């Protein structure tokens, strides 16, 4: 299991993470990010890794 | 011997290129060549947070420290001097009097702001592409400049809204009858521009600038009808053009960017392109040639191009649903997909209220979505475009989301009632 961490001070709600891994990330209309799942199993790991790498503000990290 | 990767252009795409191959464990030499003296930095904040008022110097939007790049990633940095040529036969890049040999090459020299043809060389007249530009604009805003923005595109509009937020006198001039036509289509360009009117901005469309006047420093912008707008700061937002001049004569196909296949390969062995400079075949849209000027694709292409350049045998194509955002006043504008189509339909909210979602149809498919202050919606549609959803299904999807949203609003109201009662 890998654990996802969000730095909410850095996140600006751009939602790239959501488009890459919608089961884990969801942005609301006011731009707040909700982490739907904190742990990523092996099946989802690639998507989550992409989301972490894709975040423009580097707000996401993954502890594997 | 392990291959030498050379990356030309030390910005977003170039940085992601060198980071990706190091992450993959490439242990050969890596050289990053950049024309600017700055370490790689992030551009979107330059027209947004960087221009905000504040006593302190705003943070340099640098991505990485020099020690990280040089020591941890083991990248040779060649900064402050542009590459001047490419010899594909000798496999060399020319920088000043150096010839830098490569096995794999990533071209990431991005784009340059266009200036107004014939505009004089006056202090106070700027385009906005680099950190140096942003620092000069910020200093002028700090000094309370009367500001004229020429071009109501995204960057011009962001600068205008930043100056307006500081309470400065700002005018935005647009040559076309409606702004943003190329970016979001004419109909929606008009809808998005309402954000300016709603915020009390003086936006004038269909006007031609006949002269920028001044004596050493800018003093006024004169329009064709004789109107004279006094100005201490003029920001020209006339779009950008790919930085390919240094590749003239190299034999690469240059046509509004470096023309590439779906793998971002530019033709000659080992050469790939990434970011604002790359015009490649996007398999997501029938292999149409596209050149984007968007953060997300520049970052992704940097990584893909470098990996493909080092290991062409297992090259992966790069296909994407384009995405960009822009922040004006307190609104966020987001677009996914492509803005060209046969029909645009607003499926949620109303442009007049500054909150809406519009869908773009091409033939019988959904190809684009514009969202203004609807951050919860836009990425759900990006996923649908990626799946190549039909127009009919897209409308059904929209109706479902609309019903769900109303339901939620209803429940929230009931909740409030219950709490109040
Ligand atoms: C003010 C501003 C705001 C923006 N806002 C947004 C936004 O909100 N959302 C969004 O999606 N996108 C935005 N963008 C676009 C985004 O920043 C670009 O898509 C991205 O920077 C492209 O990265 P790149 O590495 O391809 O090119 P660039 O960032 O243009 O970098 C190219 C680099 O190559 C260097 N170079 C040029 N010629 C040579 C040479 N001959 N030799 C060596 N080096 C050379 C240049 O100096 C430059 O540093 C914005 C851009 C600007 C300028
Ligand atoms: S991509 Fe990054 S900034 Fe955007 S919503 Fe996700 S975490 Fe936040």
JSON list of N, CA, C and O and ligand atoms in Angstrom, two decimals, chain A residues 6 10-18 25 27 31 33 51 54-60, ligand 2:
[
{"chain": "A", "resi": 6, "resn": "UNK", "atom": "N", "xyz": [-1.48, 15.23, 0.70]},
{"chain": "A", "resi": 6, "resn": "UNK", "atom": "CA", "xyz": [-1.77, 16.48, 0.00]},
{"chain": "A", "resi": 6, "resn": "UNK", "atom": "C", "xyz": [-1.28, 17.65, 0.85]},
{"chain": "A", "resi": 6, "resn": "UNK", "atom": "O", "xyz": [-1.57, 17.72, 2.04]},
{"chain": "A", "resi": 10, "resn": "UNK", "atom": "N", "xyz": [-0.35, 24.25, -0.84]},
{"chain": "A", "resi": 10, "resn": "UNK", "atom": "CA", "xyz": [0.14, 24.39, -2.21]},
{"chain": "A", "resi": 10, "resn": "UNK", "atom": "C", "xyz": [-0.94, 24.17, -3.26]},
{"chain": "A", "resi": 10, "resn": "UNK", "atom": "O", "xyz": [-0.91, 24.74, -4.33]},
{"chain": "A", "resi": 11, "resn": "UNK", "atom": "N", "xyz": [-1.91, 23.30, -2.96]},
{"chain": "A", "resi": 11, "resn": "UNK", "atom": "CA", "xyz": [-2.94, 22.93, -3.94]},
{"chain": "A", "resi": 11, "resn": "UNK", "atom": "C", "xyz": [-3.77, 24.14, -4.33]},
{"chain": "A", "resi": 11, "resn": "UNK", "atom": "O", "xyz": [-4.22, 24.89, -3.48]},
{"chain": "A", "resi": 12, "resn": "UNK", "atom": "N", "xyz": [-3.93, 24.36, -5.63]},
{"chain": "A", "resi": 12, "resn": "UNK", "atom": "CA", "xyz": [-4.78, 25.47, -6.08]},
{"chain": "A", "resi": 12, "resn": "UNK", "atom": "C", "xyz": [-6.01, 24.96, -6.83]},
{"chain": "A", "resi": 12, "resn": "UNK", "atom": "O", "xyz": [-6.67, 25.72, -7.53]},
{"chain": "A", "resi": 13, "resn": "UNK", "atom": "N", "xyz": [-6.29, 23.68, -6.69]},
{"chain": "A", "resi": 13, "resn": "UNK", "atom": "CA", "xyz": [-7.53, 23.15, -7.25]},
{"chain": "A", "resi": 13, "resn": "UNK", "atom": "C", "xyz": [-7.59, 23.05, -8.75]},
{"chain": "A", "resi": 13, "resn": "UNK", "atom": "O", "xyz": [-8.65, 23.14, -9.35]},
{"chain": "A", "resi": 14, "resn": "UNK", "atom": "N", "xyz": [-6.44, 22.86, -9.38]},
{"chain": "A", "resi": 14, "resn": "UNK", "atom": "CA", "xyz": [-6.44, 22.79, -10.85]},
{"chain": "A", "resi": 14, "resn": "UNK", "atom": "C", "xyz": [-7.01, 21.49, -11.38]},
{"chain": "A", "resi": 14, "resn": "UNK", "atom": "O", "xyz": [-7.40, 21.41, -12.54]},
{"chain": "A", "resi": 15, "resn": "UNK", "atom": "N", "xyz": [-7.04, 20.47, -10.56]},
{"chain": "A", "resi": 15, "resn": "UNK", "atom": "CA", "xyz": [-7.77, 19.26, -10.91]},
{"chain": "A", "resi": 15, "resn": "UNK", "atom": "C", "xyz": [-7.10, 18.30, -11.87]},
{"chain": "A", "resi": 15, "resn": "UNK", "atom": "O", "xyz": [-7.72, 17.36, -12.34]},
{"chain": "A", "resi": 16, "resn": "UNK", "atom": "N", "xyz": [-5.83, 18.51, -12.16]},
{"chain": "A", "resi": 16, "resn": "UNK", "atom": "CA", "xyz": [-5.16, 17.57, -13.06]},
{"chain": "A", "resi": 16, "resn": "UNK", "atom": "C", "xyz": [-5.12, 16.18, -12.42]},
{"chain": "A", "resi": 16, "resn": "UNK", "atom": "O", "xyz": [-5.32, 15.17, -13.09]},
{"chain": "A", "resi": 17, "resn": "UNK", "atom": "N", "xyz": [-4.93, 16.15, -11.11]},
{"chain": "A", "resi": 17, "resn": "UNK", "atom": "CA", "xyz": [-4.92, 14.87, -10.39]},
{"chain": "A", "resi": 17, "resn": "UNK", "atom": "C", "xyz": [-6.25, 14.15, -10.61]},
{"chain": "A", "resi": 17, "resn": "UNK", "atom": "O", "xyz": [-6.28, 12.94, -10.82]},
{"chain": "A", "resi": 18, "resn": "UNK", "atom": "N", "xyz": [-7.35, 14.89, -10.56]},
{"chain": "A", "resi": 18, "resn": "UNK", "atom": "CA", "xyz": [-8.66, 14.25, -10.71]},
{"chain": "A", "resi": 18, "resn": "UNK", "atom": "C", "xyz": [-8.80, 13.63, -12.10]},
{"chain": "A", "resi": 18, "resn": "UNK", "atom": "O", "xyz": [-9.37, 12.55, -12.25]},
{"chain": "A", "resi": 25, "resn": "UNK", "atom": "N", "xyz": [-9.11, 11.51, -6.29]},
{"chain": "A", "resi": 25, "resn": "UNK", "atom": "CA", "xyz": [-9.12, 12.96, -6.10]},
{"chain": "A", "resi": 25, "resn": "UNK", "atom": "C", "xyz": [-10.41, 13.56, -6.66]},
{"chain": "A", "resi": 25, "resn": "UNK", "atom": "O", "xyz": [-10.88, 13.16, -7.72]},
{"chain": "A", "resi": 27, "resn": "UNK", "atom": "N", "xyz": [-12.23, 17.58, -7.05]},
{"chain": "A", "resi": 27, "resn": "UNK", "atom": "CA", "xyz": [-12.20, 19.01, -6.77]},
{"chain": "A", "resi": 27, "resn": "UNK", "atom": "C", "xyz": [-13.62, 19.54, -6.76]},
{"chain": "A", "resi": 27, "resn": "UNK", "atom": "O", "xyz": [-14.44, 19.13, -7.58]},
{"chain": "A", "resi": 31, "resn": "UNK", "atom": "N", "xyz": [-12.94, 24.97, -5.62]},
{"chain": "A", "resi": 31, "resn": "UNK", "atom": "CA", "xyz": [-11.51, 24.69, -5.82]},
{"chain": "A", "resi": 31, "resn": "UNK", "atom": "C", "xyz": [-10.88, 23.88, -4.70]},
{"chain": "A", "resi": 31, "resn": "UNK", "atom": "O", "xyz": [-9.67, 23.71, -4.68]},
{"chain": "A", "resi": 33, "resn": "UNK", "atom": "N", "xyz": [-9.86, 20.53, -2.78]},
{"chain": "A", "resi": 33, "resn": "UNK", "atom": "CA", "xyz": [-9.59, 19.14, -3.18]},
{"chain": "A", "resi": 33, "resn": "UNK", "atom": "C", "xyz": [-9.98, 18.20, -2.04]},
{"chain": "A", "resi": 33, "resn": "UNK", "atom": "O", "xyz": [-9.66, 18.43, -0.89]},
{"chain": "A", "resi": 51, "resn": "UNK", "atom": "N", "xyz": [-0.71, 11.12, -11.36]},
{"chain": "A", "resi": 51, "resn": "UNK", "atom": "CA", "xyz": [-1.38, 12.28, -10.79]},
{"chain": "A", "resi": 51, "resn": "UNK", "atom": "C", "xyz": [-0.40, 13.08, -9.93]},
{"chain": "A", "resi": 51, "resn": "UNK", "atom": "O", "xyz": [-0.37, 14.32, -9.99]},
{"chain": "A", "resi": 54, "resn": "UNK", "atom": "N", "xyz": [1.84, 14.89, -12.15]},
{"chain": "A", "resi": 54, "resn": "UNK", "atom": "CA", "xyz": [1.17, 15.86, -13.01]},
{"chain": "A", "resi": 54, "resn": "UNK", "atom": "C", "xyz": [0.76, 17.14, -12.31]},
{"chain": "A", "resi": 54, "resn": "UNK", "atom": "O", "xyz": [0.46, 18.13, -12.96]},
{"chain": "A", "resi": 55, "resn": "UNK", "atom": "N", "xyz": [0.76, 17.14, -10.98]},
{"chain": "A", "resi": 55, "resn": "UNK", "atom": "CA", "xyz": [0.29, 18.32, -10.27]},
{"chain": "A", "resi": 55, "resn": "UNK", "atom": "C", "xyz": [1.23, 19.51, -10.48]},
{"chain": "A", "resi": 55, "resn": "UNK", "atom": "O", "xyz": [2.40, 19.44, -10.14]},
{"chain": "A", "resi": 56, "resn": "UNK", "atom": "N", "xyz": [0.72, 20.60, -11.06]},
{"chain": "A", "resi": 56, "resn": "UNK", "atom": "CA", "xyz": [1.57, 21.75, -11.35]},
{"chain": "A", "resi": 56, "resn": "UNK", "atom": "C", "xyz": [2.15, 22.43, -10.12]},
{"chain": "A", "resi": 56, "resn": "UNK", "atom": "O", "xyz": [3.17, 23.08, -10.21]},
{"chain": "A", "resi": 57, "resn": "UNK", "atom": "N", "xyz": [1.49, 22.29, -8.98]},
{"chain": "A", "resi": 57, "resn": "UNK", "atom": "CA", "xyz": [2.00, 23.00, -7.81]},
{"chain": "A", "resi": 57, "resn": "UNK", "atom": "C", "xyz": [2.79, 22.07, -6.89]},
{"chain": "A", "resi": 57, "resn": "UNK", "atom": "O", "xyz": [3.19, 22.48, -5.80]},
{"chain": "A", "resi": 58, "resn": "UNK", "atom": "N", "xyz": [2.99, 20.84, -7.34]},
{"chain": "A", "resi": 58, "resn": "UNK", "atom": "CA", "xyz": [3.71, 19.85, -6.55]},
{"chain": "A", "resi": 58, "resn": "UNK", "atom": "C", "xyz": [3.11, 19.71, -5.15]},
{"chain": "A", "resi": 58, "resn": "UNK", "atom": "O", "xyz": [3.82, 19.65, -4.14]},
{"chain": "A", "resi": 59, "resn": "UNK", "atom": "N", "xyz": [1.79, 19.67, -5.11]},
{"chain": "A", "resi": 59, "resn": "UNK", "atom": "CA", "xyz": [1.09, 19.56, -3.83]},
{"chain": "A", "resi": 59, "resn": "UNK", "atom": "C", "xyz": [0.95, 18.12, -3.37]},
{"chain": "A", "resi": 59, "resn": "UNK", "atom": "O", "xyz": [0.60, 17.87, -2.22]},
{"chain": "A", "resi": 60, "resn": "UNK", "atom": "N", "xyz": [1.19, 17.18, -4.26]},
{"chain": "A", "resi": 60, "resn": "UNK", "atom": "CA", "xyz": [0.94, 15.78, -3.91]},
{"chain": "A", "resi": 60, "resn": "UNK", "atom": "C", "xyz": [2.24, 15.02, -3.70]},
{"chain": "A", "resi": 60, "resn": "UNK", "atom": "O", "xyz": [3.23, 15.26, -4.37]},
{"chain": "C", "resi": 2, "resn": "LIG", "atom": "S1", "xyz": [-3.38, 18.69, -9.49]},
{"chain": "C", "resi": 2, "resn": "LIG", "atom": "FE1", "xyz": [-2.37, 19.54, -7.70]},
{"chain": "C", "resi": 2, "resn": "LIG", "atom": "S2", "xyz": [-3.10, 21.64, -7.56]},
{"chain": "C", "resi": 2, "resn": "LIG", "atom": "FE2", "xyz": [-4.44, 20.52, -8.90]},
{"chain": "C", "resi": 2, "resn": "LIG", "atom": "S3", "xyz": [-6.10, 19.84, -7.61]},
{"chain": "C", "resi": 2, "resn": "LIG", "atom": "FE3", "xyz": [-4.65, 18.19, -7.76]},
{"chain": "C", "resi": 2, "resn": "LIG", "atom": "S4", "xyz": [-3.33, 18.52, -6.02]},
{"chain": "C", "resi": 2, "resn": "LIG", "atom": "FE4", "xyz": [-4.42, 20.39, -6.28]}
]
